[in-house]
């Protein structure tokens, strides 16, 4: 055993099951691979079973997000309606059907919303990481900065690639988020957050074929058009079936430091509207709906509490460390490469835990009550605080991938080392 191997926390491989339950990355319902449906690869006018028509389940899903109704869709086929010899198996899973006309389809659909499933669904764990938080806390900006960082830097550091699930998501992300922020230096239009949007779905795929892809879902359902019942039901399903959670908290949500930041930055009171929900109330609203039904009313989903806009905390730093120390690593970027640096993580986690406990003890207590496995981080999606809604210089993210990498470590995708 080498000297360094003693500091390596190795994960023991687990026995692989015949197949895995699937969590749909669109509607977040959970089901067995045996329940999937298929979209026919062709249509026929002389057979009503294969005629083009409206897909009611798909259109109900689309209606939630203000998307146009699709009228002419190929038929939905059920595997049990096709003879066993016409089902195409791979790794004990039905991956395709040879229909009555000898045409093969491999387009598997979620049985609940009829969106097309990823190729790996059922063959690998459906590990979905969710980015959630109240409105106005900067989820869209963080998501943009995180995905950009994963695609251009982090994935390469861990012998992986970060890719959108399909071409439409790639186009929408690049045109509406990445190009405005990283190429033109424009803050994202706040009206985007008022719309109901389909999830942004990306996969973190390792070059090591023994490692399953990880799915990253950004799902902002806090639009004003979402009715309360739909909000709670869909969001609760989303959280409950996630493998990991990135829970965003804005320093301006915390009343005890909001005024101090305002005074230190010299902003007029009128610029700081009380539009922010207190973090504890967000926890109760978002998580109470399903956590109450878990064992001992706690969830064991690993949850990274991500304090956003860490650049704002510059105005709170002091030599005594009552808030954030002036020499804190919070303000320095950190690059994790090949493994997750546990020493660096423990330093940041401890500092932000103490900070949160000092400025918002009720929130910290609520997290301790509801969650078994939490970690605390501070990130800056931009690297500097905008002035009059304008970016100052180039976008230089600080530690935006660290919470994501902690979740990779917790889910046994990457190893951790004590530095």
Coordinates of C-alpha atoms in Angstrom, one line a residue, residues 10-419:
X10 CA -12.5 4.0 -1.8
X11 CA -16.1 3.1 -2.5
X12 CA -16.8 -0.7 -2.5
X13 CA -18.6 -1.8 -5.7
X14 CA -22.1 -3.0 -5.2
X15 CA -23.7 -6.0 -6.9
X16 CA -25.5 -4.9 -10.0
X17 CA -29.2 -5.7 -10.2
X18 CA -30.8 -7.0 -13.4
X19 CA -32.4 -3.6 -14.1
X20 CA -33.1 -0.3 -12.3
X21 CA -36.3 1.6 -11.7
X22 CA -36.6 4.6 -14.0
X23 CA -37.3 8.2 -12.9
X24 CA -38.6 10.3 -15.8
X25 CA -36.5 13.4 -16.0
X26 CA -39.5 15.3 -17.4
X27 CA -42.4 14.5 -15.0
X28 CA -40.3 12.8 -12.3
X29 CA -42.6 9.8 -12.0
X30 CA -41.0 6.5 -10.9
X31 CA -41.7 3.2 -12.6
X32 CA -40.3 -0.2 -13.7
X33 CA -38.7 -0.6 -17.1
X34 CA -41.5 -3.1 -17.8
X35 CA -44.0 -0.3 -17.8
X36 CA -42.4 1.8 -20.5
X37 CA -44.3 2.5 -23.7
X38 CA -43.0 3.0 -27.2
X39 CA -43.6 5.6 -30.0
X40 CA -44.2 3.9 -33.4
X41 CA -41.5 4.7 -36.0
X42 CA -44.1 5.1 -38.8
X43 CA -47.7 5.8 -39.4
X44 CA -50.4 4.2 -41.6
X45 CA -53.7 5.7 -42.8
X46 CA -55.2 2.3 -43.3
X47 CA -54.8 1.1 -39.7
X48 CA -56.3 3.2 -36.9
X49 CA -53.9 1.7 -34.4
X50 CA -51.0 3.2 -36.4
X51 CA -52.7 6.4 -37.6
X52 CA -51.3 9.9 -36.7
X53 CA -53.3 11.5 -33.8
X54 CA -53.2 13.5 -30.7
X55 CA -51.3 12.1 -27.7
X56 CA -53.4 13.2 -24.7
X57 CA -50.8 12.5 -22.1
X58 CA -48.0 14.3 -23.9
X59 CA -50.2 17.3 -24.5
X60 CA -51.3 17.5 -20.9
X61 CA -47.7 17.7 -20.0
X62 CA -47.0 20.4 -22.6
X63 CA -50.0 22.4 -21.5
X64 CA -48.5 22.8 -18.1
X65 CA -45.6 24.7 -19.6
X66 CA -47.6 26.8 -22.2
X67 CA -46.3 24.7 -25.1
X68 CA -48.3 24.2 -28.2
X69 CA -50.6 21.2 -28.6
X70 CA -49.2 18.6 -30.9
X71 CA -51.9 17.0 -33.0
X72 CA -50.1 14.6 -35.4
X73 CA -48.1 12.1 -33.4
X74 CA -47.2 8.5 -34.2
X75 CA -49.1 5.9 -32.2
X76 CA -48.1 4.8 -28.7
X77 CA -47.4 1.1 -28.5
X78 CA -47.5 -1.1 -25.4
X79 CA -44.9 -4.0 -25.2
X80 CA -47.5 -6.4 -23.9
X81 CA -49.5 -5.9 -27.1
X82 CA -46.5 -7.2 -29.2
X83 CA -45.6 -10.9 -29.2
X84 CA -42.6 -11.8 -27.0
X85 CA -40.5 -12.8 -30.1
X86 CA -41.0 -9.3 -31.5
X87 CA -39.6 -7.5 -28.4
X88 CA -36.0 -6.5 -28.5
X89 CA -34.1 -7.0 -25.3
X90 CA -30.8 -5.6 -24.1
X91 CA -29.4 -6.2 -20.6
X92 CA -32.8 -7.7 -19.5
X93 CA -34.7 -4.7 -20.6
X94 CA -37.1 -4.2 -23.5
X95 CA -35.3 -1.6 -25.6
X96 CA -37.3 -1.9 -28.8
X97 CA -40.3 -3.4 -30.6
X98 CA -40.7 -5.0 -34.0
X99 CA -44.3 -4.0 -34.8
X100 CA -46.8 -5.9 -36.9
X101 CA -45.5 -4.3 -40.0
X102 CA -41.9 -5.3 -39.4
X103 CA -40.8 -1.8 -38.5
X104 CA -38.5 -1.5 -35.5
X105 CA -38.9 1.4 -33.0
X106 CA -36.5 2.1 -30.1
X107 CA -38.2 5.3 -28.9
X108 CA -39.2 4.5 -25.3
X109 CA -41.7 6.7 -23.6
X110 CA -42.5 7.5 -20.0
X111 CA -45.9 5.8 -19.2
X112 CA -47.1 8.9 -17.4
X113 CA -46.2 11.9 -19.7
X114 CA -45.1 10.1 -23.0
X115 CA -41.9 12.1 -23.3
X116 CA -39.0 10.1 -24.7
X117 CA -36.7 8.5 -22.2
X118 CA -32.8 8.6 -22.2
X119 CA -31.2 5.6 -23.8
X120 CA -29.6 4.6 -20.4
X121 CA -33.0 4.6 -18.5
X122 CA -33.4 1.2 -16.7
X123 CA -29.8 0.1 -17.5
X124 CA -28.3 2.5 -15.0
X125 CA -29.6 4.2 -11.9
X126 CA -31.8 7.2 -12.6
X127 CA -29.8 9.5 -10.5
X128 CA -31.3 12.9 -10.9
X129 CA -29.8 16.0 -9.2
X130 CA -32.3 18.9 -8.8
X131 CA -31.5 22.6 -8.6
X132 CA -34.3 24.2 -6.5
X133 CA -35.0 27.3 -4.4
X134 CA -37.4 30.2 -4.1
X135 CA -38.0 32.7 -6.8
X136 CA -35.5 35.6 -7.1
X137 CA -32.5 33.7 -5.5
X138 CA -30.6 33.4 -8.8
X139 CA -31.3 29.8 -9.8
X140 CA -31.3 30.6 -13.5
X141 CA -27.9 32.4 -13.3
X142 CA -26.4 29.6 -11.1
X143 CA -27.7 26.9 -13.5
X144 CA -26.2 28.7 -16.4
X145 CA -22.8 29.2 -14.7
X146 CA -22.8 25.6 -13.4
X147 CA -23.5 24.0 -16.7
X148 CA -21.0 26.2 -18.5
X149 CA -18.3 25.3 -15.9
X150 CA -19.1 21.6 -16.1
X151 CA -19.0 21.6 -19.9
X152 CA -15.8 23.6 -20.3
X153 CA -13.7 22.6 -17.3
X154 CA -15.0 20.2 -14.6
X155 CA -16.0 17.3 -16.9
X156 CA -12.5 17.2 -18.4
X157 CA -11.0 17.2 -14.8
X158 CA -13.0 13.9 -14.1
X159 CA -12.6 12.2 -17.5
X160 CA -16.2 12.9 -18.4
X161 CA -18.4 15.0 -20.6
X162 CA -21.5 17.2 -19.7
X163 CA -24.1 17.1 -22.5
X164 CA -27.7 18.3 -23.0
X165 CA -30.2 15.5 -23.2
X166 CA -31.2 16.5 -26.8
X167 CA -30.6 19.1 -29.5
X168 CA -33.6 21.2 -28.5
X169 CA -32.4 21.6 -24.9
X170 CA -28.9 22.4 -26.3
X171 CA -30.3 25.2 -28.5
X172 CA -32.5 26.7 -25.9
X173 CA -29.8 26.7 -23.2
X174 CA -27.2 28.3 -25.5
X175 CA -29.5 30.9 -27.0
X176 CA -31.5 31.9 -23.9
X177 CA -28.9 31.5 -21.2
X178 CA -25.3 30.8 -22.1
X179 CA -24.7 33.3 -24.9
X180 CA -26.4 36.2 -23.1
X181 CA -24.4 35.7 -19.9
X182 CA -21.0 34.5 -21.1
X183 CA -20.7 36.1 -24.5
X184 CA -22.7 39.3 -24.3
X185 CA -22.4 39.9 -20.5
X186 CA -26.1 40.5 -20.1
X187 CA -27.9 39.5 -17.0
X188 CA -30.7 37.0 -17.7
X189 CA -34.0 38.6 -18.3
X190 CA -36.1 38.3 -15.1
X191 CA -39.2 37.7 -17.2
X192 CA -37.8 34.2 -18.0
X193 CA -38.4 33.3 -14.4
X194 CA -42.1 34.2 -14.7
X195 CA -42.7 31.7 -17.4
X196 CA -43.5 28.0 -17.0
X197 CA -40.6 26.2 -18.5
X198 CA -39.8 22.6 -19.4
X199 CA -36.9 21.2 -17.4
X200 CA -33.4 21.8 -18.6
X201 CA -31.9 18.3 -18.6
X202 CA -28.2 17.5 -18.9
X203 CA -26.2 14.3 -18.5
X204 CA -22.8 14.1 -16.9
X205 CA -21.3 11.1 -18.7
X206 CA -18.1 9.4 -17.7
X207 CA -15.8 7.8 -20.2
X208 CA -15.5 4.8 -17.9
X209 CA -18.4 2.7 -19.2
X210 CA -18.8 1.1 -15.7
X211 CA -20.0 4.4 -14.3
X212 CA -23.7 5.3 -15.0
X213 CA -24.5 8.8 -16.4
X214 CA -25.7 11.3 -13.9
X215 CA -28.7 13.5 -14.9
X216 CA -28.8 17.1 -13.9
X217 CA -32.3 18.7 -14.0
X218 CA -33.0 22.4 -13.6
X219 CA -36.8 22.7 -13.0
X220 CA -38.0 26.2 -12.1
X221 CA -41.7 25.7 -11.4
X222 CA -42.1 28.8 -9.3
X223 CA -43.7 30.8 -12.2
X224 CA -46.7 32.9 -11.4
X225 CA -48.8 30.9 -13.8
X226 CA -48.5 27.7 -11.8
X227 CA -51.5 27.0 -9.6
X228 CA -50.8 25.9 -6.0
X229 CA -51.9 22.3 -6.4
X230 CA -49.8 21.8 -9.5
X231 CA -46.8 23.5 -7.9
X232 CA -46.8 21.3 -4.8
X233 CA -47.6 18.1 -6.6
X234 CA -45.1 18.4 -9.4
X235 CA -42.4 19.9 -7.2
X236 CA -42.9 17.4 -4.4
X237 CA -42.6 14.5 -7.0
X238 CA -39.5 16.2 -8.4
X239 CA -37.8 16.4 -5.0
X240 CA -38.9 13.0 -3.7
X241 CA -37.4 11.1 -6.7
X242 CA -34.1 13.0 -6.8
X243 CA -30.9 11.3 -5.9
X244 CA -29.4 14.6 -4.8
X245 CA -30.5 18.2 -4.2
X246 CA -28.8 21.6 -4.8
X247 CA -30.9 23.9 -2.6
X248 CA -30.2 27.6 -3.4
X249 CA -30.2 30.2 -0.6
X250 CA -29.7 33.9 -1.4
X251 CA -27.9 36.0 1.4
X252 CA -30.6 38.6 0.8
X253 CA -33.2 36.1 2.0
X254 CA -31.7 36.3 5.5
X255 CA -33.2 39.4 7.2
X256 CA -30.4 39.7 9.7
X257 CA -27.7 40.3 7.1
X258 CA -29.8 42.0 4.4
X259 CA -29.7 45.3 6.1
X260 CA -26.0 45.0 6.9
X261 CA -25.2 44.3 3.3
X262 CA -27.4 47.2 2.2
X263 CA -25.7 49.6 4.6
X264 CA -22.1 48.4 3.7
X265 CA -22.8 48.6 0.0
X266 CA -24.4 52.0 0.3
X267 CA -27.6 51.1 -1.5
X268 CA -30.7 53.1 -1.0
X269 CA -33.4 51.2 1.0
X270 CA -35.8 51.5 -2.0
X271 CA -33.6 49.2 -4.0
X272 CA -34.1 46.3 -1.5
X273 CA -37.6 45.1 -1.7
X274 CA -38.9 42.5 0.8
X275 CA -39.7 40.1 -2.1
X276 CA -37.5 37.3 -0.6
X277 CA -39.0 34.4 1.3
X278 CA -37.2 33.5 4.5
X279 CA -35.1 30.3 3.9
X280 CA -36.9 28.4 6.7
X281 CA -40.3 29.1 5.1
X282 CA -39.0 27.9 1.7
X283 CA -37.9 24.6 3.3
X284 CA -41.3 24.1 4.9
X285 CA -43.1 24.8 1.7
X286 CA -40.9 22.8 -0.7
X287 CA -40.1 19.8 1.4
X288 CA -42.7 19.5 4.1
X289 CA -45.2 18.1 1.6
X290 CA -43.3 14.9 1.2
X291 CA -40.8 14.7 4.1
X292 CA -43.7 14.3 6.5
X293 CA -44.4 10.9 5.0
X294 CA -40.7 9.7 5.1
X295 CA -39.4 7.4 7.9
X296 CA -39.0 9.5 11.1
X297 CA -40.1 12.5 9.0
X298 CA -36.6 12.9 7.6
X299 CA -35.2 12.5 4.1
X300 CA -31.8 10.9 3.5
X301 CA -31.4 12.5 0.0
X302 CA -28.0 14.2 0.1
X303 CA -28.7 18.0 0.1
X304 CA -26.2 20.7 -0.7
X305 CA -27.2 24.0 0.8
X306 CA -25.7 26.5 -1.6
X307 CA -25.3 30.1 -0.4
X308 CA -25.4 32.1 -3.7
X309 CA -23.8 35.5 -4.5
X310 CA -20.9 34.9 -2.2
X311 CA -19.3 38.0 -3.7
X312 CA -21.8 40.0 -1.7
X313 CA -20.3 38.6 1.5
X314 CA -17.2 40.7 0.9
X315 CA -19.1 43.5 2.6
X316 CA -19.5 41.3 5.7
X317 CA -16.0 40.0 6.2
X318 CA -14.1 41.1 9.2
X319 CA -10.9 40.2 11.0
X320 CA -12.7 38.8 14.0
X321 CA -14.6 36.4 11.9
X322 CA -18.0 37.3 13.3
X323 CA -19.4 36.8 9.8
X324 CA -16.8 35.8 7.1
X325 CA -13.1 36.1 7.7
X326 CA -11.3 38.5 5.4
X327 CA -8.9 35.7 4.3
X328 CA -11.6 33.1 3.8
X329 CA -11.3 30.6 1.0
X330 CA -14.9 31.4 0.2
X331 CA -13.6 34.2 -1.9
X332 CA -11.1 32.1 -3.8
X333 CA -11.9 29.7 -6.6
X334 CA -11.0 26.0 -6.1
X335 CA -10.4 23.4 -8.8
X336 CA -11.1 19.8 -7.8
X337 CA -9.3 17.5 -10.2
X338 CA -9.5 13.6 -10.3
X339 CA -10.9 13.5 -6.8
X340 CA -12.9 15.6 -4.4
X341 CA -10.7 17.4 -1.9
X342 CA -12.3 16.5 1.5
X343 CA -10.0 18.9 3.4
X344 CA -11.1 21.9 1.3
X345 CA -14.7 20.8 1.5
X346 CA -14.7 20.4 5.3
X347 CA -13.2 23.9 5.8
X348 CA -15.8 25.5 3.6
X349 CA -18.7 23.4 5.0
X350 CA -17.7 24.3 8.6
X351 CA -17.3 28.0 7.9
X352 CA -20.7 28.3 6.1
X353 CA -22.4 26.1 8.7
X354 CA -21.2 28.5 11.4
X355 CA -22.2 31.5 9.4
X356 CA -25.7 30.2 8.7
X357 CA -26.1 29.2 12.4
X358 CA -25.1 32.8 13.4
X359 CA -27.3 34.7 11.0
X360 CA -30.3 32.4 10.7
X361 CA -30.5 29.7 13.4
X362 CA -34.2 28.8 12.7
X363 CA -33.3 27.9 9.1
X364 CA -30.3 25.8 10.2
X365 CA -32.4 24.1 12.9
X366 CA -35.1 23.2 10.3
X367 CA -32.5 21.7 8.0
X368 CA -31.1 19.6 10.9
X369 CA -34.6 18.3 11.6
X370 CA -35.7 17.5 8.1
X371 CA -32.4 16.3 6.5
X372 CA -30.1 13.5 7.4
X373 CA -27.3 14.4 5.0
X374 CA -26.4 18.0 4.4
X375 CA -23.4 20.1 3.4
X376 CA -23.0 23.9 3.1
X377 CA -21.3 25.8 0.4
X378 CA -20.9 29.4 -0.9
X379 CA -20.7 30.2 -4.6
X380 CA -20.6 33.1 -6.9
X381 CA -22.1 32.4 -10.3
X382 CA -20.7 35.7 -11.7
X383 CA -17.6 36.4 -9.6
X384 CA -18.7 40.0 -8.9
X385 CA -21.7 41.9 -7.8
X386 CA -23.6 43.6 -10.6
X387 CA -24.0 47.3 -10.4
X388 CA -27.3 48.8 -11.6
X389 CA -28.2 45.4 -13.1
X390 CA -25.0 45.4 -15.2
X391 CA -22.1 43.0 -15.0
X392 CA -18.7 44.4 -14.1
X393 CA -16.1 42.8 -16.4
X394 CA -16.1 39.2 -17.5
X395 CA -18.1 36.4 -15.8
X396 CA -15.6 34.6 -13.5
X397 CA -17.5 31.9 -11.5
X398 CA -16.2 31.0 -8.0
X399 CA -16.7 27.4 -6.6
X400 CA -19.9 26.9 -8.6
X401 CA -19.2 23.2 -9.2
X402 CA -18.2 22.3 -5.7
X403 CA -21.7 21.4 -4.4
X404 CA -22.2 19.3 -7.5
X405 CA -18.9 17.5 -7.0
X406 CA -19.9 16.8 -3.3
X407 CA -23.1 15.1 -4.6
X408 CA -21.0 13.1 -7.1
X409 CA -18.9 12.0 -4.1
X410 CA -21.9 11.1 -2.0
X411 CA -23.4 9.1 -4.9
X412 CA -20.1 7.2 -5.3
X413 CA -19.2 8.5 -8.7
X414 CA -15.9 10.0 -7.7
X415 CA -13.5 9.4 -4.8
X416 CA -12.6 11.8 -2.0
X417 CA -9.1 12.4 -0.6
X418 CA -7.9 14.2 2.5
X419 CA -5.5 16.8 1.2

